PDB file of C-alpha atoms in Angstrom:
ATOM      1  CA  UNK Z   1     -20.733  15.072   8.815  1.00  0.00           C
ATOM      2  CA  UNK Z   2     -19.524  15.541   5.334  1.00  0.00           C
ATOM      3  CA  UNK Z   3     -22.205  14.649   3.272  1.00  0.00           C
ATOM      4  CA  UNK Z   4     -20.599  15.659   0.085  1.00  0.00           C
ATOM      5  CA  UNK Z   5     -17.526  13.590   0.770  1.00  0.00           C
ATOM      6  CA  UNK Z   6     -19.950  10.609   1.280  1.00  0.00           C
ATOM      7  CA  UNK Z   7     -21.726  11.090  -1.638  1.00  0.00           C
ATOM      8  CA  UNK Z   8     -18.676  11.458  -3.672  1.00  0.00           C
ATOM      9  CA  UNK Z   9     -17.337   7.799  -2.274  1.00  0.00           C
ATOM     10  CA  UNK Z  10     -20.931   6.543  -3.048  1.00  0.00           C
ATOM     11  CA  UNK Z  11     -20.498   7.728  -6.725  1.00  0.00           C
ATOM     12  CA  UNK Z  12     -17.077   6.520  -7.367  1.00  0.00           C
ATOM     13  CA  UNK Z  13     -18.154   2.753  -5.981  1.00  0.00           C
ATOM     14  CA  UNK Z  14     -21.448   3.419  -8.191  1.00  0.00           C
ATOM     15  CA  UNK Z  15     -19.134   4.087 -11.269  1.00  0.00           C
ATOM     16  CA  UNK Z  16     -17.013   1.173 -10.894  1.00  0.00           C
ATOM     17  CA  UNK Z  17     -19.915  -1.141 -10.503  1.00  0.00           C
ATOM     18  CA  UNK Z  18     -21.233   0.378 -13.532  1.00  0.00           C
ATOM     19  CA  UNK Z  19     -18.164  -0.202 -15.481  1.00  0.00           C
ATOM     20  CA  UNK Z  20     -17.598  -3.800 -14.310  1.00  0.00           C
ATOM     21  CA  UNK Z  21     -21.317  -4.773 -15.610  1.00  0.00           C
ATOM     22  CA  UNK Z  22     -20.948  -2.603 -18.894  1.00  0.00           C
ATOM     23  CA  UNK Z  23     -17.547  -4.460 -19.862  1.00  0.00           C
TER      24      UNK Z  23
END
């Protein structure tokens, strides 16, 4: 399992959610 890749995808999704909430 690639934990780094999984964490990266989660971080990207989280960043998208934050951008949607900020704007």
